[in-house]
Amino acid sequence: MLATAACDDAADSHGHAFATCFDPWQGLELGGGMLVDSAQLTTTGGFTGGANAALRFRGERESKSKAESTWLSLHRIAATEVRPIGGRFGLSLLGYTGIFRRHVREGTLLLPFNPPVTVPFPLDMTFMAEVLKYERRVADGNGSDWALEPVRLSFLLDPLRSASSRFHLALGVTAAWRLTQNDNVLIHEVTPLSAATLFFDFESEDGLWVTRGILSGGWSLQVGTQGMTLRARGEVEVARTLFAINDQPLSMYLKGSGAWRDAGARGTSEWSASVGLNLRLFSRR
Amino acid sequence: MLLTLALLLGANEVVPPPNGAPKTHLDYHRPVACIPLAPTKSVPSGEFRVQCDGVQKKCFAAPTRVLVDGVEGTEQLQRVIEYCGSAYDETMRGIRENWPIEEAIAEAPPGWFRDERGRVMQVNFDLGRRVYFGGAWAPYYRPDSPPNAVAPGGSGTGFIPGRARVEFGGVATTLSENGRQMHRFHFLEATGWLGPDPINHRFEASVIRYETSSRRQRAPLWLTTFIGEPRRFDIPLNIGWAAEAGRFEALGGRTFITFAELDATLDLWNSEDLDSFIRVRAGPALEMDVEGKGAYLRPAVALEGDFTLDRDGFHHFTASAVGEKLIFEPADPGRGVSPQRLRLKAGYEVILVAINDYPLTLVLDARANWRDDVPRLKGWEFSGNVGLRFSFWAPARHHSTQISERPTFSPPPPREAPPPANAPLPAESRAAPSTTPDEELISDTERLIRAARKKLEESRAPSP
């Protein structure tokens, strides 16, 4: 039946071509599914629904200033998630996420001796930025609570050093600034490189399988108060493309997320698990 | 003189079909030669339209004029191939080789039939292209009031047998060159129902309505599965659109004007010739209630079917179910908010007779309407229509074929492809004489025909 090899278009018996390879980090993603979370279990005890949308882009370009190095980048814009939380409307909107990995053919550390000494450095450098993350949970407080994280920056090292942006594994430190409003009281919170972040993204050659996740935790300082608070959050997702409609892939995902004193403006702890479908438009490779 | 011609043409004598078999019809899609042959009792002029069949090695000759009392008259044949040459390959070969010549009937274009006398008549009609007018008996029944009584402030009429319908309008279709897209135009269609009381009157009219439907070669929607080996499944969606401008409807003291309507259509099924279809149509319209002095939105959804049941377009069946809702309409104490309309219709039309090739059809249809937008006519209304419709134009259908009592000709033998322009000539060709054997044959036959024609003209010339 298939007329061509792995990552080219295939053709059916009538000669009509169709795509068999996709880029999971490319296109407009629209999805929804069922989820169960800790809050839901304590209130109604059943499943609820959720919907998500995001725009993803992948980039790759050779460095102009440093020979033998490549910038591999992943971008996510307007990542929106809507779901009921505590029986009321809940929204999470992340304006922009950018992951920039500089992959070098031969990684080295230059030691400033005389003469200079280079030693092998088997890690790629990665910079991750999350900008304008807004969370709103109507069920929290008197209904006016919100949280806004203007910026969250992570400096990561990638031990895999894959030449492809389909394989990322990075670990490093994180700094962040966050504003929360609880019962009309505005609070500034700063994470001064006192948190750690683990990020990974693995995709199959044809883009049908993908698993990715981000785990971040550390100590944050509420400005004007003494002491720091330990907070952590994480999300892991596995997705498999099952169908494509007009070459636009539809994948089933299984996602788990959790937060330790870091959910919503109230900084609550929670977990959730969801299963659903994601339609990704314009992601044909 | 006739004897001379016959002798000149050798054995080219036209004989009736063997054993009283019906006459063959000449093929409209092949060249016809107009040449003189030996005169016959029915064709004393000896002028014939001739085609020869190289497979049967037989020629067929038809008179060039309509026969009257078994003898050719003065009326020329209508709707024959305009260009009638003096000789074509197969005809010349037939004459030259003295193939038997059989009496035949001249050719007729697709959708037309020529009888034994040579008269031509249309037997295939496209009722999708016509200008029509008609009338019908159109009784109706409203179940919401006693018979023959008008309820105060209400509808009702009960059963009204004495009502008539008059109608006129035009429809046209065009088919794309590849035959895969049809455009339908309805223009100036109007229908009025007239009864004994103004409450029985209805009027519907439309300035112009357009629809298009298509048969796509490539499915606009396909599904690929990645469970096991990737497979593609095509979902053939024949999507089109429709639009209407200037629709009027008057009933029960209310008048509605639709300025414009734009619909998306999906052909659930359509026939290969696109004349028949089952379609879903949905879209918004901008409508005005004249008495209510306000414009509003009128979305509509419809399921429509149109079927041409036979090859020659004599039998037609139509059915439709249309739902409409008025949104943001002007307030009216006599009706609720966002009133609705439901129109159900099924109809059958059959050609009874054609008058000068214009069809007269019998029209039967039944309708059931429910609506609550007209305060005096809320609820169900059932009507039937039985009448006649006369149509002008109504040409042969787009896919009509030649009509004849039996097959005319054997299929033409395959022709050899010409050699490429730069191909080297064979040795004998390089030394060829100035005329080829074929050209020699043509010139010989033409000389023969010219000589016969000259003798015929001389015989007709008045004696000094």
XYZ file of C-alpha atoms in Angstrom:
749
model
C 0.000 0.000 0.000
C 2.713 2.441 0.929
C 4.563 3.743 -2.030
C 7.380 5.532 -0.283
C 9.705 5.238 2.646
C 9.523 6.418 6.214
C 9.336 10.192 6.312
C 8.104 11.014 2.845
C 4.476 11.255 1.873
C 2.832 7.936 1.184
C 0.370 7.219 -1.607
C -2.771 5.121 -1.618
C -3.833 2.701 -4.331
C -5.354 5.616 -6.319
C -2.077 7.520 -6.212
C -3.340 10.129 -3.747
C -0.549 11.279 -1.481
C -0.918 11.626 2.257
C 1.374 12.676 5.043
C 2.833 10.146 7.446
C 5.317 12.384 9.262
C 4.518 15.333 11.448
C 6.283 17.817 13.607
C 4.863 17.737 17.140
C 6.336 21.131 17.889
C 4.839 22.914 14.933
C 1.382 24.265 14.257
C -1.789 25.270 16.006
C -2.755 22.812 18.681
C -6.379 22.471 19.789
C -7.408 19.815 22.231
C -9.659 18.672 24.963
C -10.390 15.721 27.110
C -11.401 14.300 30.428
C -9.487 14.888 33.591
C -9.595 14.077 37.203
C -7.930 16.227 39.806
C -7.518 16.256 43.542
C -9.980 19.101 44.018
C -12.580 17.373 41.900
C -12.188 14.150 43.812
C -12.896 15.874 47.102
C -15.916 17.809 45.778
C -17.829 15.808 43.174
C -15.654 12.747 43.048
C -15.907 12.399 39.267
C -14.336 13.343 36.005
C -14.528 16.726 34.453
C -13.459 18.186 31.137
C -10.855 20.584 29.941
C -9.679 22.262 26.769
C -6.354 23.586 25.634
C -4.844 25.519 22.754
C -1.394 26.677 21.793
C 0.730 27.728 18.889
C 4.063 25.955 18.494
C 7.087 26.616 16.327
C 10.427 24.929 15.953
C 13.534 26.714 14.830
C 17.050 25.775 13.879
C 19.841 27.928 12.592
C 23.605 27.880 12.452
C 25.307 30.316 14.744
C 26.831 33.213 12.833
C 29.277 34.164 15.539
C 30.407 30.748 16.720
C 31.384 28.256 14.088
C 30.410 24.639 14.481
C 27.433 25.434 16.664
C 23.694 25.374 16.067
C 20.838 27.090 17.846
C 17.947 24.664 18.281
C 14.834 26.396 19.511
C 11.292 25.508 20.505
C 8.599 28.165 20.881
C 5.130 28.001 22.334
C 2.773 30.957 22.138
C -0.495 31.623 23.942
C -0.703 28.257 25.640
C -4.205 28.311 27.058
C -5.851 25.808 29.322
C -9.403 26.034 30.546
C -10.991 23.682 33.053
C -13.302 23.809 36.009
C -11.502 24.060 39.314
C -13.548 23.614 42.444
C -16.648 23.714 40.306
C -15.822 27.172 38.964
C -14.038 28.542 35.946
C -10.280 28.152 35.870
C -7.899 29.613 33.311
C -4.188 29.301 32.745
C -2.606 31.385 30.002
C 1.092 31.308 29.240
C 2.012 34.068 26.816
C 5.300 32.696 25.531
C 7.723 29.888 26.203
C 11.042 29.717 24.417
C 13.673 27.013 24.755
C 16.972 27.806 23.103
C 19.670 25.135 23.051
C 23.078 25.854 21.656
C 24.476 22.639 20.319
C 28.213 22.515 19.633
C 29.973 19.755 17.721
C 32.877 19.645 20.167
C 32.035 21.096 23.559
C 34.969 22.518 25.471
C 35.730 24.621 28.522
C 38.420 27.192 28.124
C 40.548 27.667 31.206
C 42.323 31.043 31.354
C 45.792 29.732 31.963
C 48.847 30.834 30.102
C 48.819 29.256 27.665
C 45.006 28.719 27.713
C 43.825 25.216 28.377
C 40.697 23.600 26.984
C 39.031 20.635 28.588
C 36.135 18.668 27.146
C 32.697 19.934 28.221
C 30.118 17.286 27.319
C 27.041 19.466 27.802
C 24.952 21.760 25.614
C 23.838 25.071 27.047
C 20.089 25.750 27.126
C 18.159 28.879 27.989
C 14.450 28.691 28.716
C 12.136 31.657 29.163
C 8.521 31.707 30.189
C 6.865 35.095 29.816
C 3.504 36.304 31.091
C 1.873 33.383 32.774
C -1.563 34.294 34.058
C -3.707 32.110 36.290
C -7.265 32.804 37.324
C -9.427 30.584 39.486
C -12.834 31.957 40.269
C -13.259 29.495 43.105
C -10.253 30.898 44.952
C -10.772 33.409 47.753
C -13.487 35.949 47.161
C -13.353 35.406 43.419
C -10.913 38.187 42.632
C -7.694 36.210 43.061
C -5.229 35.961 40.241
C -1.562 35.223 39.718
C 0.753 36.659 37.131
C 4.287 35.465 36.549
C 5.820 38.103 34.270
C 8.979 36.136 33.687
C 10.602 32.849 34.582
C 14.101 32.132 33.302
C 16.046 28.903 33.457
C 19.669 28.211 32.603
C 20.037 24.551 31.770
C 22.642 22.037 30.714
C 21.842 19.280 28.254
C 23.821 16.073 28.663
C 22.298 14.379 25.623
C 23.770 16.892 23.199
C 21.646 15.553 20.387
C 22.166 17.244 17.065
C 18.410 17.117 16.566
C 15.907 19.285 18.362
C 13.725 16.201 18.696
C 15.757 15.125 21.717
C 16.131 17.516 24.608
C 17.065 16.789 28.172
C 18.113 19.708 30.288
C 18.640 20.411 33.939
C 19.539 23.687 35.602
C 18.600 26.598 37.820
C 15.654 28.942 37.604
C 14.866 32.514 38.506
C 11.351 33.978 38.520
C 9.230 36.929 39.504
C 5.607 36.380 40.344
C 2.679 38.571 41.409
C -0.362 37.219 43.175
C -3.496 38.897 44.388
C -5.196 37.224 47.310
C -8.337 38.890 48.632
C -7.298 42.154 46.972
C -3.811 42.044 48.506
C -1.013 42.158 45.970
C 2.074 40.068 46.763
C 5.415 40.020 44.972
C 7.359 36.796 45.005
C 10.881 36.268 43.741
C 12.815 33.091 43.013
C 16.483 34.190 42.865
C 17.985 31.193 41.062
C 16.903 29.163 44.031
C 14.883 26.653 42.051
C 15.870 23.783 39.805
C 14.222 22.801 36.537
C 14.275 19.603 34.559
C 12.981 19.722 31.008
C 12.748 16.933 28.470
C 11.203 16.438 25.048
C 11.588 13.239 23.039
C 9.961 12.661 19.684
C 10.003 9.722 17.316
C 11.484 10.146 13.851
C 8.066 10.366 12.210
C 6.614 12.563 14.944
C 3.859 10.104 15.825
C 5.161 9.527 19.329
C 6.098 12.311 21.690
C 6.799 12.517 25.383
C 7.725 15.692 27.148
C 7.691 17.207 30.562
C 8.933 19.902 32.825
C 9.567 19.668 36.534
C 10.544 22.719 38.538
C 10.911 23.251 42.249
C 12.722 25.422 44.733
C 12.486 28.204 47.234
C 10.689 31.458 46.625
C 10.809 34.636 48.647
C 7.672 36.674 49.299
C 8.824 40.278 49.292
C 8.202 41.967 52.644
C 8.132 38.738 54.605
C 10.807 36.688 56.244
C 11.733 33.240 55.079
C 11.294 31.325 51.852
C 8.622 28.923 50.739
C 9.325 25.650 49.014
C 7.216 25.320 45.883
C 7.257 22.780 43.088
C 5.293 22.061 39.960
C 5.546 19.600 37.155
C 3.830 18.203 34.098
C 4.486 15.073 32.064
C 2.756 14.169 28.809
C 2.822 11.222 26.439
C 1.055 11.539 23.097
C 0.548 9.286 20.108
C -0.860 10.351 16.773
C -3.680 7.994 15.862
C -5.310 9.675 12.882
C -4.846 12.549 10.526
C -7.690 14.460 8.938
C -6.598 16.076 5.684
C -3.024 15.549 6.822
C -3.697 17.369 10.111
C -2.757 14.933 12.871
C -5.054 14.025 15.719
C -3.238 12.564 18.684
C -4.295 11.051 21.959
C -2.506 12.332 24.993
C -2.083 11.158 28.539
C -1.025 13.917 30.841
C -0.250 14.189 34.504
C 0.497 17.323 36.451
C 1.081 18.256 40.026
C 1.884 21.239 42.213
C 3.246 21.518 45.694
C 2.191 24.833 47.222
C 2.309 26.294 43.740
C -1.169 26.090 42.197
C -3.101 29.269 41.536
C -2.880 32.516 43.409
C -3.334 30.714 46.715
C -0.335 28.481 46.189
C -2.241 25.318 46.904
C -1.175 21.745 46.322
C -2.978 19.610 43.782
C -2.585 16.964 41.117
C -4.469 16.044 38.002
C -4.486 13.384 35.349
C -6.091 13.757 31.969
C -6.624 11.927 28.753
C -7.817 13.553 25.564
C -7.297 14.395 21.936
C -5.206 17.084 20.340
C -5.690 18.289 16.795
C -2.571 19.941 15.449
C -3.059 22.085 12.390
C -0.268 22.939 9.959
C 2.195 20.500 11.453
C 2.858 18.424 8.356
C 6.553 17.905 8.002
C -31.425 10.279 -68.153
C -31.928 8.503 -64.864
C -30.898 5.315 -66.564
C -27.748 7.051 -67.769
C -26.879 8.099 -64.238
C -27.479 4.688 -62.920
C -25.206 3.281 -65.558
C -22.621 5.957 -64.790
C -22.588 4.978 -61.154
C -22.407 1.322 -61.942
C -23.900 -0.823 -59.224
C -24.585 2.094 -56.814
C -28.239 1.269 -56.528
C -30.059 2.008 -53.271
C -32.023 -0.973 -52.033
C -34.369 -1.395 -49.039
C -33.081 -3.193 -45.928
C -33.212 -6.940 -46.255
C -36.210 -8.888 -44.956
C -38.182 -5.763 -44.081
C -35.780 -4.824 -41.311
C -36.055 -1.274 -39.946
C -33.942 1.312 -41.661
C -30.605 2.267 -40.213
C -30.080 5.816 -38.971
C -27.035 7.663 -40.172
C -24.557 8.526 -37.461
C -24.647 12.196 -36.403
C -21.032 12.049 -35.276
C -19.582 10.882 -38.592
C -19.071 12.863 -41.771
C -21.874 12.639 -44.283
C -21.402 12.807 -48.034
C -24.086 14.343 -50.212
C -23.740 12.579 -53.550
C -25.984 11.546 -56.399
C -26.837 7.897 -56.719
C -29.152 5.962 -58.900
C -32.662 7.457 -58.540
C -35.217 5.386 -56.724
C -38.995 5.413 -56.639
C -39.057 7.419 -53.409
C -36.066 9.589 -54.293
C -36.365 10.390 -58.002
C -33.758 13.165 -57.717
C -31.078 10.656 -56.798
C -29.721 13.069 -54.165
C -28.740 11.156 -51.061
C -26.898 11.640 -47.802
C -24.469 8.751 -47.643
C -22.304 7.130 -44.995
C -20.388 3.905 -45.479
C -19.407 1.370 -42.884
C -15.988 -0.100 -43.544
C -16.551 -2.987 -41.159
C -19.826 -4.163 -42.691
C -18.594 -3.071 -46.143
C -21.957 -1.497 -46.713
C -23.199 2.024 -47.410
C -26.345 3.709 -46.149
C -28.203 6.370 -48.097
C -30.927 8.664 -46.797
C -33.049 11.138 -48.765
C -32.102 14.781 -48.449
C -35.713 15.928 -48.244
C -38.756 14.961 -46.184
C -40.872 12.262 -47.793
C -44.505 13.053 -48.556
C -46.701 10.108 -49.502
C -43.561 8.004 -49.861
C -41.850 10.362 -52.318
C -39.417 13.123 -51.518
C -41.052 16.523 -51.276
C -39.658 20.026 -51.227
C -38.983 20.444 -47.503
C -35.302 20.122 -46.652
C -34.324 17.963 -43.704
C -34.029 19.837 -40.444
C -31.263 19.418 -37.855
C -28.871 17.442 -39.996
C -25.117 17.915 -40.035
C -24.665 21.307 -41.645
C -21.604 20.468 -43.666
C -22.322 17.760 -46.153
C -19.234 17.150 -48.246
C -18.914 15.311 -51.490
C -16.586 12.571 -50.361
C -14.934 11.080 -47.309
C -12.521 8.211 -46.973
C -14.955 5.465 -46.150
C -17.694 6.749 -48.416
C -15.348 6.972 -51.360
C -14.040 3.517 -50.733
C -17.574 2.209 -50.585
C -18.577 3.854 -53.853
C -15.367 2.834 -55.547
C -15.597 -0.754 -54.428
C -19.298 -0.956 -55.172
C -20.383 -1.818 -51.651
C -24.145 -2.442 -51.443
C -26.126 0.681 -50.601
C -29.075 0.345 -48.258
C -31.935 2.795 -47.690
C -31.511 4.633 -44.403
C -32.836 7.507 -42.339
C -30.814 10.685 -42.087
C -28.902 11.500 -38.968
C -30.422 13.345 -36.005
C -28.607 15.217 -33.245
C -28.426 13.797 -29.724
C -31.792 14.002 -28.014
C -33.709 14.116 -31.291
C -35.329 11.389 -33.355
C -35.975 11.271 -37.087
C -38.885 9.226 -38.332
C -39.253 7.218 -41.569
C -40.325 10.313 -43.459
C -37.304 12.261 -42.344
C -39.126 14.540 -39.960
C -37.184 15.305 -36.817
C -38.613 15.656 -33.323
C -37.167 16.227 -29.868
C -37.518 13.238 -27.583
C -35.143 14.180 -24.818
C -35.803 17.218 -22.646
C -33.850 19.047 -20.016
C -36.416 20.545 -17.673
C -33.553 22.160 -15.799
C -33.313 24.605 -18.682
C -36.611 26.163 -19.537
C -38.975 29.102 -19.246
C -42.272 27.859 -17.949
C -45.736 28.873 -16.974
C -48.539 26.814 -15.643
C -51.691 26.497 -13.662
C -53.062 24.025 -11.187
C -55.957 23.143 -8.988
C -54.637 23.730 -5.508
C -56.969 22.807 -2.643
C -55.708 23.214 0.886
C -56.602 22.343 4.417
C -55.925 23.973 7.757
C -56.787 21.784 10.730
C -57.072 24.636 13.208
C -60.622 25.833 12.547
C -64.045 24.599 11.466
C -64.597 24.179 7.759
C -65.451 27.248 5.756
C -65.230 29.597 8.683
C -62.713 32.270 9.426
C -61.992 32.290 13.107
C -61.774 35.751 14.580
C -58.175 36.746 14.796
C -57.169 33.255 13.781
C -56.516 31.386 10.762
C -58.611 29.227 9.633
C -60.348 28.007 6.746
C -60.724 24.270 7.111
C -60.751 22.567 3.743
C -60.869 24.852 0.739
C -61.241 22.947 -2.504
C -61.770 25.966 -4.738
C -58.309 27.401 -5.002
C -56.041 27.740 -8.044
C -52.354 28.185 -8.569
C -50.646 30.111 -11.353
C -46.901 30.151 -11.841
C -44.128 31.197 -14.169
C -40.363 31.369 -14.092
C -37.128 30.382 -15.721
C -34.364 27.957 -14.883
C -31.047 27.350 -16.563
C -28.061 25.142 -15.965
C -24.546 25.186 -17.273
C -22.130 22.314 -17.065
C -18.396 22.768 -16.877
C -16.277 21.442 -19.733
C -15.097 18.487 -17.700
C -18.699 17.734 -16.713
C -17.940 17.797 -13.025
C -19.551 21.063 -11.937
C -23.062 22.270 -12.605
C -24.370 25.786 -12.086
C -28.123 26.231 -11.707
C -29.913 29.552 -12.104
C -33.532 30.231 -11.214
C -34.797 33.601 -12.306
C -38.062 35.465 -11.921
C -39.919 32.522 -10.469
C -43.322 33.429 -9.102
C -46.257 31.416 -7.802
C -49.616 32.720 -6.694
C -52.512 30.868 -5.080
C -55.935 32.415 -5.467
C -58.972 31.337 -3.475
C -62.450 32.581 -2.661
C -61.252 34.747 0.228
C -58.113 36.872 0.677
C -57.069 34.615 3.550
C -56.675 31.848 0.973
C -54.267 33.842 -1.131
C -50.560 33.166 -1.106
C -47.797 34.657 -3.178
C -44.171 33.618 -3.459
C -41.602 35.035 -5.852
C -37.871 35.122 -6.264
C -35.815 37.404 -8.461
C -32.779 35.167 -8.782
C -31.443 32.064 -7.128
C -28.159 30.340 -7.845
C -26.797 26.953 -6.830
C -23.771 24.968 -7.775
C -22.856 21.384 -7.206
C -19.931 19.291 -8.223
C -18.506 15.812 -8.404
C -15.004 16.039 -7.109
C -12.342 13.712 -8.429
C -10.237 14.302 -5.379
C -11.807 14.024 -1.957
C -11.605 17.310 -0.059
C -11.421 15.379 3.197
C -9.401 12.306 3.956
C -8.533 10.413 7.074
C -5.182 8.772 7.681
C -4.858 6.102 10.313
C -1.576 5.403 12.062
C -2.631 2.229 13.762
C -0.504 -0.336 12.007
C 0.444 0.578 8.481
C -0.617 4.115 7.578
C -3.749 4.042 5.462
C -5.713 6.759 3.801
C -9.513 6.798 3.636
C -11.140 9.356 1.348
C -14.360 11.039 2.423
C -15.986 12.392 -0.720
C -17.594 15.662 0.264
C -19.138 17.527 -2.643
C -19.360 20.975 -1.178
C -20.981 23.867 -3.004
C -22.880 27.011 -2.305
C -26.155 28.694 -3.101
C -27.420 32.249 -3.019
C -30.721 34.002 -3.475
C -31.633 37.647 -3.891
C -35.026 39.296 -3.813
C -37.457 36.763 -2.410
C -41.026 37.872 -1.683
C -43.690 36.113 0.269
C -47.137 37.472 1.019
C -49.836 35.726 3.032
C -52.291 36.407 5.812
C -51.822 40.147 5.557
C -48.059 39.962 5.997
C -45.283 40.506 3.489
C -41.736 39.274 3.862
C -38.862 40.325 1.652
C -35.555 38.462 1.691
C -32.863 40.796 0.456
C -30.165 38.144 0.211
C -29.433 34.633 1.342
C -26.110 32.828 1.218
C -25.919 29.105 1.869
C -23.328 26.396 2.000
C -24.391 23.151 0.386
C -23.259 19.597 0.731
C -24.333 17.083 -1.876
C -24.901 13.849 -0.007
C -25.350 12.174 -3.358
C -25.418 13.301 -6.932
C -25.814 11.470 -10.193
C -23.021 11.163 -12.689
C -24.656 13.774 -14.931
C -25.265 16.044 -11.902
C -28.935 16.448 -12.830
C -30.051 14.539 -9.744
C -28.935 15.145 -6.201
C -29.674 14.901 -2.517
C -28.348 17.919 -0.752
C -28.110 19.618 2.609
C -28.200 23.382 2.484
C -27.736 25.835 5.342
C -27.012 29.507 5.672
C -28.160 32.912 6.828
C -30.447 35.401 5.122
C -31.349 39.014 5.677
C -35.134 39.375 5.663
C -37.578 42.193 6.222
C -41.063 42.159 7.645
C -42.782 44.934 5.698
C -45.676 45.373 8.105
C -43.394 45.062 11.113
C -41.009 47.582 9.535
C -37.874 45.781 10.548
C -35.073 43.704 9.081
C -33.675 40.677 10.822
C -31.636 37.538 10.406
C -33.226 34.402 9.009
C -31.022 31.316 9.154
C -32.298 28.353 7.197
C -31.420 24.710 6.903
C -32.752 22.447 4.180
C -32.636 18.901 2.928
C -33.424 18.830 -0.771
C -33.651 16.185 -3.441
C -34.125 16.454 -7.183
C -34.259 13.349 -9.321
C -34.506 12.903 -13.064
C -35.791 9.358 -13.224
C -35.234 8.398 -16.830
C -32.693 8.863 -19.578
C -34.829 11.212 -21.648
C -35.875 13.502 -18.806
C -39.595 12.698 -18.857
C -40.024 11.868 -15.183
C -38.952 14.097 -12.350
C -39.330 13.808 -8.615
C -38.492 16.582 -6.189
C -38.684 16.765 -2.427
C -37.541 19.229 0.167
C -37.710 20.000 3.852
C -36.769 23.539 4.825
C -36.603 24.995 8.294
C -36.295 28.733 8.895
C -36.048 30.786 12.057
C -36.440 34.516 12.490
C -33.869 36.108 14.781
C -33.852 39.734 15.988
C -37.198 40.214 14.288
C -39.433 43.187 15.176
C -41.681 42.539 18.141
C -45.234 41.575 17.321
C -47.903 40.982 19.977
C -49.502 38.351 17.772
C -46.499 36.040 17.796
C -43.724 34.926 20.059
C -40.044 35.692 19.942
C -38.026 34.093 17.127
C -40.854 32.452 15.208
C -40.149 29.584 12.867
C -41.220 28.074 9.570
C -41.130 24.526 8.368
C -41.863 23.750 4.736
C -42.187 20.200 3.457
C -42.766 19.479 -0.205
C -42.809 16.492 -2.533
C -43.622 16.739 -6.207
C -43.701 14.737 -9.410
C -43.658 16.074 -12.942
C -44.010 14.076 -16.132
C -43.961 15.137 -19.755
C -47.333 14.344 -21.350
C -46.778 15.655 -24.830
C -44.520 18.013 -26.710
C -46.058 20.751 -28.808
C -43.643 21.918 -31.508
C -40.912 20.333 -29.393
C -41.983 22.279 -26.287
C -43.037 19.947 -23.489
C -46.339 20.084 -21.693
C -46.052 18.450 -18.303
C -48.381 17.193 -15.632
C -47.415 18.512 -12.218
C -48.442 16.917 -8.956
C -47.224 18.099 -5.610
C -48.126 17.980 -1.975
C -47.022 20.448 0.658
C -47.169 20.716 4.402
C -46.185 23.960 6.064
C -45.947 24.865 9.698
C -45.248 28.401 10.828
C -45.903 30.772 13.682
C -44.602 34.002 12.160
C -47.931 35.089 10.671
C -50.451 35.675 13.455
C -53.474 34.789 11.306
C -51.927 31.661 9.849
C -50.223 29.906 12.716
C -49.878 26.153 12.709
C -50.065 23.519 10.034
C -51.326 23.952 6.518
C -51.596 21.159 3.960
C -52.035 21.694 0.265
C -52.059 19.748 -2.957
C -51.486 20.915 -6.504
C -52.530 19.178 -9.685
C -51.926 21.027 -12.902
C -50.182 21.532 -16.186
C -47.006 23.346 -17.009
C -45.865 24.454 -20.441
C -42.169 24.950 -21.017
C -40.296 26.866 -23.659
C -36.681 26.159 -24.575
C -36.137 22.811 -22.755
C -33.270 21.643 -24.975
C -31.931 18.118 -24.957
C -30.162 17.126 -21.785
C -26.456 17.788 -21.416
C -25.689 14.095 -21.653
C -28.289 13.109 -24.220
C -27.319 10.585 -26.873
C -28.426 9.739 -30.369
C -31.823 8.132 -30.475
C -32.318 5.407 -33.059
C -34.215 2.188 -33.260
C -31.090 0.104 -33.635
C -27.351 0.605 -33.623
C -26.253 2.572 -36.596
C -22.698 1.707 -37.275
C -19.875 -0.540 -36.329
C -17.253 1.201 -34.220
C -14.644 2.859 -36.412
C -11.425 0.866 -36.817
C -8.452 2.198 -34.881
C -6.285 4.531 -36.847
C -2.559 4.184 -36.956
C -0.703 7.003 -35.300
C 1.075 9.260 -37.772
C 4.851 8.939 -37.776
C 6.793 11.671 -36.011
C 7.600 14.700 -38.131
C 11.322 14.086 -38.012
C 11.123 10.369 -38.695
C 13.075 9.257 -41.786
C 10.912 8.396 -44.757
C 10.968 4.853 -46.090
C 12.859 4.356 -49.304
C 9.752 3.951 -51.440
C 8.330 7.164 -50.010
C 11.384 9.118 -50.914
C 10.915 8.101 -54.496
C 7.136 8.403 -54.381
C 5.176 9.915 -57.223
C 3.373 13.202 -56.755
C 0.098 11.505 -55.653
C -0.393 8.712 -53.154
C -2.740 5.802 -53.848
C -5.269 7.334 -51.425
C -5.117 10.684 -53.183
C -5.554 8.916 -56.479
C -8.600 7.147 -55.114
C -10.026 10.451 -53.877
C -9.477 12.225 -57.143
C -10.955 9.328 -59.146
C -14.076 9.235 -56.987
C -14.475 13.000 -57.004
C -14.200 13.016 -60.777
C -16.886 10.362 -60.900
C -19.160 12.327 -58.576
C -18.591 15.588 -60.436
C -19.451 13.934 -63.711
C -22.627 12.448 -62.279
C -23.630 15.774 -60.735
C -23.061 17.573 -64.053
C -25.189 15.052 -65.930
C -27.917 15.405 -63.315
C -27.928 19.212 -63.664
C -28.035 18.912 -67.430
C -31.007 16.601 -67.187
C -32.851 19.138 -64.984
C -32.107 22.088 -67.307
C -35.151 23.130 -69.425
C -34.898 22.096 -73.035
C -34.322 25.005 -75.468
